[in-house]
Amino acid sequence: TWEPRFTFHGFRYLEVRGLPEGASVGVRGQVLHTDNASAGTFTTSNELINGIHGLIRRAIEGNMMSIFTDCPSREKLGWLEQDHLVGDALAANYDVHAHLRKVVQDMADAQTTTGLIPSTVPDYTVLAGSYRDDSNWGGAFIVVPWQLYRAYGDTETMRTHYAAMKRYAAHLESRVTGGLTDYSLGDWFTPDRTFPKLVSGTYGWWRVNDTLAKIATVLGNTADAAAFKAKAELSARALSDRLYDPETGTFGGGGMGAEA
């Protein structure tokens, strides 16, 4: 009997080579993931929807190890966008309070002297340009503590890392002009190539400020809250003024990603 001891793989197919003629072999998949207790159930009268939810749970479990990954089969890096974009699904299905607090501490440990939060944490593989420094990834350092507050009433995580969050926001602001920035990986979800990076870059910057305004309000920092809210509102207005076409009623060229 044999199984890997020092690695895990997501897989669809398995190939076995070198069996003697007439030999038989039995293979069983061993499910591995962090021992986060199940925290919710979901069922409907529609088996298709139930099946989709089951797939989502297994996808989360397949990426739930010591860190959250977005790909358990190949690189296994801690891409941070998953921690906040899937945050509601994580907390609705599993008790991830301690796990996400640990991930937030990982982000704080990885923060550079300039305030940057790398897109993958731990920062084992040092990427280049916007692959390492996109606010829709590094912004998890601000959004995840807010989600922990919403899901668990946790104010300690926000308070502990608040100063470091402000350093990250200052880092991002160094490349923002008039509330706008196109420093971003863009979008590869939509089936067209018309998506303006100005949308995703500015959205990431907007969400950092919008969330920091909420965090500052909860922590009682009213002056900070007003300043962050003003920056968020400036970005929203500037992006609309730049990319909304009132004659056609379209935004950002009318592509699906920009419209969303």
CSV table of C-alpha atoms in Angstrom, one decimal:
chain,number,residue,atom,x,y,z
A,1,THR,CA,0.0,0.0,0.0
A,2,TRP,CA,1.4,3.4,-1.0
A,3,GLU,CA,0.3,7.0,-0.9
A,4,PRO,CA,2.1,10.4,-1.2
A,5,ARG,CA,3.4,11.6,2.1
A,6,PHE,CA,4.6,15.1,1.3
A,7,THR,CA,2.2,16.4,-1.3
A,8,PHE,CA,-1.4,16.5,-2.4
A,9,HIS,CA,-2.9,16.8,-5.9
A,10,GLY,CA,-6.3,17.7,-7.3
A,11,PHE,CA,-6.8,15.4,-10.3
A,12,ARG,CA,-9.3,13.9,-12.7
A,13,TYR,CA,-7.4,11.0,-14.2
A,14,LEU,CA,-4.8,8.6,-12.8
A,15,GLU,CA,-2.4,6.6,-14.8
A,16,VAL,CA,-0.7,3.5,-13.4
A,17,ARG,CA,2.3,2.1,-15.2
A,18,GLY,CA,4.6,-1.0,-14.9
A,19,LEU,CA,2.1,-3.6,-13.7
A,20,PRO,CA,3.1,-7.2,-14.2
A,21,GLU,CA,0.8,-9.1,-16.6
A,22,GLY,CA,-2.2,-10.5,-14.7
A,23,ALA,CA,-1.8,-8.2,-11.8
A,24,SER,CA,-4.7,-6.3,-10.2
A,25,VAL,CA,-4.6,-2.9,-8.5
A,26,GLY,CA,-7.0,-1.0,-6.4
A,27,VAL,CA,-7.0,2.8,-6.2
A,28,ARG,CA,-8.9,4.9,-3.7
A,29,GLY,CA,-9.0,8.7,-3.5
A,30,GLN,CA,-8.1,10.2,-0.1
A,31,VAL,CA,-9.8,13.5,0.6
A,32,LEU,CA,-7.5,16.0,2.3
A,33,HIS,CA,-8.4,19.4,3.6
A,34,THR,CA,-8.2,21.6,6.7
A,35,ASP,CA,-10.5,20.4,9.5
A,36,ASN,CA,-12.8,23.4,9.5
A,37,ALA,CA,-16.2,22.4,10.9
A,38,SER,CA,-19.2,22.5,8.6
A,39,ALA,CA,-21.2,25.6,9.7
A,40,GLY,CA,-24.3,25.6,7.5
A,41,THR,CA,-26.6,23.4,5.4
A,42,PHE,CA,-28.4,24.2,2.2
A,43,THR,CA,-31.1,22.2,0.4
A,44,THR,CA,-33.9,22.9,-2.1
A,45,SER,CA,-36.5,20.9,-4.0
A,46,ASN,CA,-34.3,21.3,-7.1
A,47,GLU,CA,-31.7,18.6,-7.4
A,48,LEU,CA,-29.7,20.6,-10.0
A,49,ILE,CA,-29.3,23.5,-7.5
A,50,ASN,CA,-28.4,21.1,-4.7
A,51,GLY,CA,-25.8,19.5,-7.0
A,52,ILE,CA,-24.3,22.9,-7.8
A,53,HIS,CA,-24.0,23.7,-4.1
A,54,GLY,CA,-22.4,20.3,-3.5
A,55,LEU,CA,-19.8,21.1,-6.3
A,56,ILE,CA,-19.1,24.4,-4.6
A,57,ARG,CA,-18.5,22.8,-1.2
A,58,ARG,CA,-16.1,20.3,-2.7
A,59,ALA,CA,-14.3,23.0,-4.7
A,60,ILE,CA,-13.8,24.9,-1.4
A,61,GLU,CA,-12.6,21.8,0.4
A,62,GLY,CA,-10.2,21.0,-2.4
A,63,ASN,CA,-8.6,24.4,-2.0
A,64,MET,CA,-8.7,24.5,1.8
A,65,MET,CA,-5.4,23.5,3.2
A,66,SER,CA,-3.0,25.6,5.5
A,67,ILE,CA,-3.8,28.4,3.1
A,68,PHE,CA,-6.7,28.9,0.7
A,69,THR,CA,-5.6,28.3,-2.9
A,70,ASP,CA,-7.4,28.8,-6.2
A,71,CYS,CA,-5.9,25.7,-7.9
A,72,PRO,CA,-5.2,22.5,-6.0
A,73,SER,CA,-3.8,20.6,-9.0
A,74,ARG,CA,-0.8,22.6,-10.1
A,75,GLU,CA,0.7,25.7,-8.4
A,76,LYS,CA,-1.1,25.6,-5.1
A,77,LEU,CA,-0.2,29.3,-4.4
A,78,GLY,CA,-2.1,31.4,-1.9
A,79,TRP,CA,-3.8,33.7,-4.4
A,80,LEU,CA,-5.6,36.2,-2.2
A,81,GLU,CA,-8.6,37.0,-4.4
A,82,GLN,CA,-10.3,33.8,-3.3
A,83,ASP,CA,-10.2,34.8,0.3
A,84,HIS,CA,-12.6,37.7,-0.2
A,85,LEU,CA,-14.4,37.0,-3.4
A,86,VAL,CA,-15.6,33.7,-2.0
A,87,GLY,CA,-15.7,35.0,1.5
A,88,ASP,CA,-19.4,34.8,2.0
A,89,ALA,CA,-19.5,31.2,0.7
A,90,LEU,CA,-16.6,30.2,3.0
A,91,ALA,CA,-18.3,31.6,6.1
A,92,ALA,CA,-21.8,30.3,5.2
A,93,ASN,CA,-20.5,26.7,4.8
A,94,TYR,CA,-17.6,26.4,7.2
A,95,ASP,CA,-16.3,27.8,10.5
A,96,VAL,CA,-13.3,29.7,9.0
A,97,HIS,CA,-12.9,32.3,11.7
A,98,ALA,CA,-9.5,31.0,13.0
A,99,HIS,CA,-8.3,30.0,9.6
A,100,LEU,CA,-8.9,33.4,8.0
A,101,ARG,CA,-7.4,35.2,11.0
A,102,LYS,CA,-4.3,33.1,10.3
A,103,VAL,CA,-4.4,34.1,6.6
A,104,VAL,CA,-4.7,37.8,7.5
A,105,GLN,CA,-1.6,37.4,9.7
A,106,ASP,CA,0.2,35.8,6.8
A,107,MET,CA,-0.7,38.9,4.7
A,108,ALA,CA,0.7,41.2,7.5
A,109,ASP,CA,3.9,39.1,7.6
A,110,ALA,CA,4.3,39.4,3.8
A,111,GLN,CA,3.8,43.1,3.6
A,112,THR,CA,6.8,44.9,2.2
A,113,THR,CA,8.5,48.0,3.4
A,114,THR,CA,6.6,50.0,0.8
A,115,GLY,CA,3.3,48.8,2.1
A,116,LEU,CA,2.6,46.3,-0.8
A,117,ILE,CA,0.6,43.2,-0.1
A,118,PRO,CA,1.7,40.5,-2.6
A,119,SER,CA,-1.0,38.8,-4.6
A,120,THR,CA,0.1,35.4,-3.4
A,121,VAL,CA,0.8,34.8,0.3
A,122,PRO,CA,3.1,33.4,1.6
A,123,ASP,CA,5.3,35.1,-0.9
A,124,TYR,CA,7.2,32.0,-1.9
A,125,THR,CA,7.1,32.8,-5.7
A,126,VAL,CA,7.9,36.4,-6.3
A,127,LEU,CA,5.9,37.6,-9.3
A,128,ALA,CA,6.5,40.7,-11.4
A,129,GLY,CA,4.4,43.8,-12.0
A,130,SER,CA,0.7,43.7,-11.5
A,131,TYR,CA,0.8,40.0,-11.1
A,132,ARG,CA,2.3,40.7,-7.7
A,133,ASP,CA,0.5,43.9,-6.9
A,134,ASP,CA,-3.1,44.1,-7.9
A,135,SER,CA,-5.6,45.7,-5.5
A,136,ASN,CA,-8.2,43.1,-6.3
A,137,TRP,CA,-5.8,40.5,-4.7
A,138,GLY,CA,-3.9,42.5,-2.1
A,139,GLY,CA,-7.1,44.2,-1.1
A,140,ALA,CA,-8.0,41.0,0.7
A,141,PHE,CA,-5.9,42.4,3.5
A,142,ILE,CA,-8.7,44.9,4.1
A,143,VAL,CA,-11.8,43.1,2.9
A,144,VAL,CA,-11.2,39.8,4.8
A,145,PRO,CA,-11.0,41.5,8.2
A,146,TRP,CA,-14.3,43.3,7.4
A,147,GLN,CA,-15.9,40.0,6.4
A,148,LEU,CA,-14.7,38.5,9.7
A,149,TYR,CA,-16.5,41.3,11.5
A,150,ARG,CA,-19.7,40.7,9.5
A,151,ALA,CA,-19.6,36.9,10.0
A,152,TYR,CA,-18.3,36.6,13.5
A,153,GLY,CA,-18.4,40.1,15.1
A,154,ASP,CA,-14.6,40.1,15.1
A,155,THR,CA,-13.3,43.6,15.7
A,156,GLU,CA,-9.9,42.5,17.1
A,157,THR,CA,-8.6,41.5,13.6
A,158,MET,CA,-9.5,44.9,12.2
A,159,ARG,CA,-8.0,46.8,15.1
A,160,THR,CA,-4.8,44.7,15.1
A,161,HIS,CA,-4.0,45.4,11.5
A,162,TYR,CA,-5.6,48.8,11.0
A,163,ALA,CA,-2.3,50.7,10.7
A,164,ALA,CA,-0.9,48.2,8.2
A,165,MET,CA,-4.1,48.4,6.2
A,166,LYS,CA,-3.6,52.2,6.0
A,167,ARG,CA,0.0,51.6,4.8
A,168,TYR,CA,-1.3,49.4,2.0
A,169,ALA,CA,-3.9,52.0,1.0
A,170,ALA,CA,-1.1,54.6,0.8
A,171,HIS,CA,0.9,52.3,-1.4
A,172,LEU,CA,-2.0,51.9,-3.8
A,173,GLU,CA,-2.7,55.7,-3.8
A,174,SER,CA,0.8,56.4,-5.2
A,175,ARG,CA,-0.4,55.3,-8.6
A,176,VAL,CA,-3.9,56.8,-8.5
A,177,THR,CA,-4.6,60.1,-10.4
A,178,GLY,CA,-7.9,61.9,-9.9
A,179,GLY,CA,-9.4,58.8,-8.3
A,180,LEU,CA,-8.5,56.5,-11.3
A,181,THR,CA,-5.9,53.9,-11.9
A,182,ASP,CA,-5.5,51.3,-14.7
A,183,TYR,CA,-2.8,49.4,-12.8
A,184,SER,CA,-4.4,46.0,-12.9
A,185,LEU,CA,-4.4,42.5,-14.4
A,186,GLY,CA,-7.7,43.3,-16.0
A,187,ASP,CA,-10.4,40.7,-16.5
A,188,TRP,CA,-10.2,37.2,-18.1
A,189,PHE,CA,-13.7,36.1,-17.2
A,190,THR,CA,-15.5,37.6,-20.1
A,191,PRO,CA,-15.6,36.2,-23.6
A,192,ASP,CA,-14.4,39.5,-25.2
A,193,ARG,CA,-11.2,41.5,-25.1
A,194,THR,CA,-12.8,44.9,-24.8
A,195,PHE,CA,-12.5,45.2,-21.0
A,196,PRO,CA,-10.7,48.4,-19.9
A,197,LYS,CA,-8.1,47.8,-17.1
A,198,LEU,CA,-9.3,51.2,-15.8
A,199,VAL,CA,-12.4,49.5,-14.6
A,200,SER,CA,-10.7,46.7,-12.5
A,201,GLY,CA,-7.9,48.9,-11.3
A,202,THR,CA,-10.2,51.7,-10.1
A,203,TYR,CA,-12.7,49.2,-8.7
A,204,GLY,CA,-10.0,47.6,-6.6
A,205,TRP,CA,-9.0,51.0,-5.3
A,206,TRP,CA,-12.6,52.0,-4.7
A,207,ARG,CA,-13.3,48.8,-2.7
A,208,VAL,CA,-10.2,49.4,-0.5
A,209,ASN,CA,-11.4,52.9,0.4
A,210,ASP,CA,-15.1,51.9,0.7
A,211,THR,CA,-14.2,49.1,3.1
A,212,LEU,CA,-11.7,51.1,5.1
A,213,ALA,CA,-14.4,53.7,5.6
A,214,LYS,CA,-16.6,51.1,7.2
A,215,ILE,CA,-13.8,49.7,9.3
A,216,ALA,CA,-12.8,53.1,10.5
A,217,THR,CA,-16.4,53.8,11.5
A,218,VAL,CA,-16.7,50.6,13.6
A,219,LEU,CA,-13.3,51.4,15.2
A,220,GLY,CA,-14.5,54.9,16.1
A,221,ASN,CA,-12.0,56.7,13.8
A,222,THR,CA,-14.5,59.2,12.3
A,223,ALA,CA,-11.9,61.5,10.6
A,224,ASP,CA,-10.4,58.5,8.8
A,225,ALA,CA,-13.8,57.2,7.9
A,226,ALA,CA,-14.8,60.5,6.2
A,227,ALA,CA,-11.5,60.7,4.3
A,228,PHE,CA,-11.7,57.1,3.0
A,229,LYS,CA,-15.4,57.6,2.0
A,230,ALA,CA,-14.5,60.8,0.1
A,231,LYS,CA,-11.8,58.9,-1.9
A,232,ALA,CA,-14.3,56.1,-2.7
A,233,GLU,CA,-16.9,58.6,-3.9
A,234,LEU,CA,-14.4,60.4,-6.0
A,235,SER,CA,-13.4,57.2,-7.7
A,236,ALA,CA,-17.0,56.2,-8.4
A,237,ARG,CA,-17.8,59.6,-9.9
A,238,ALA,CA,-14.5,59.7,-11.9
A,239,LEU,CA,-15.0,56.2,-13.4
A,240,SER,CA,-18.6,57.0,-14.3
A,241,ASP,CA,-17.7,60.3,-15.9
A,242,ARG,CA,-14.9,58.7,-17.9
A,243,LEU,CA,-16.5,55.5,-19.1
A,244,TYR,CA,-20.3,55.9,-19.1
A,245,ASP,CA,-21.9,56.8,-22.4
A,246,PRO,CA,-25.3,58.4,-21.8
A,247,GLU,CA,-26.2,58.2,-25.5
A,248,THR,CA,-25.9,54.5,-25.7
A,249,GLY,CA,-26.5,53.7,-22.0
A,250,THR,CA,-23.3,51.6,-22.0
A,251,PHE,CA,-20.3,51.5,-19.7
A,252,GLY,CA,-16.7,50.9,-20.6
A,253,GLY,CA,-17.5,50.0,-24.2
A,254,GLY,CA,-20.5,47.8,-23.4
A,255,GLY,CA,-18.6,44.6,-22.8
A,256,MET,CA,-20.0,42.1,-20.3
A,257,GLY,CA,-17.3,42.5,-17.7
A,258,ALA,CA,-17.4,46.3,-17.7
A,259,GLU,CA,-21.2,46.4,-17.7
A,260,ALA,CA,-21.3,44.1,-14.6
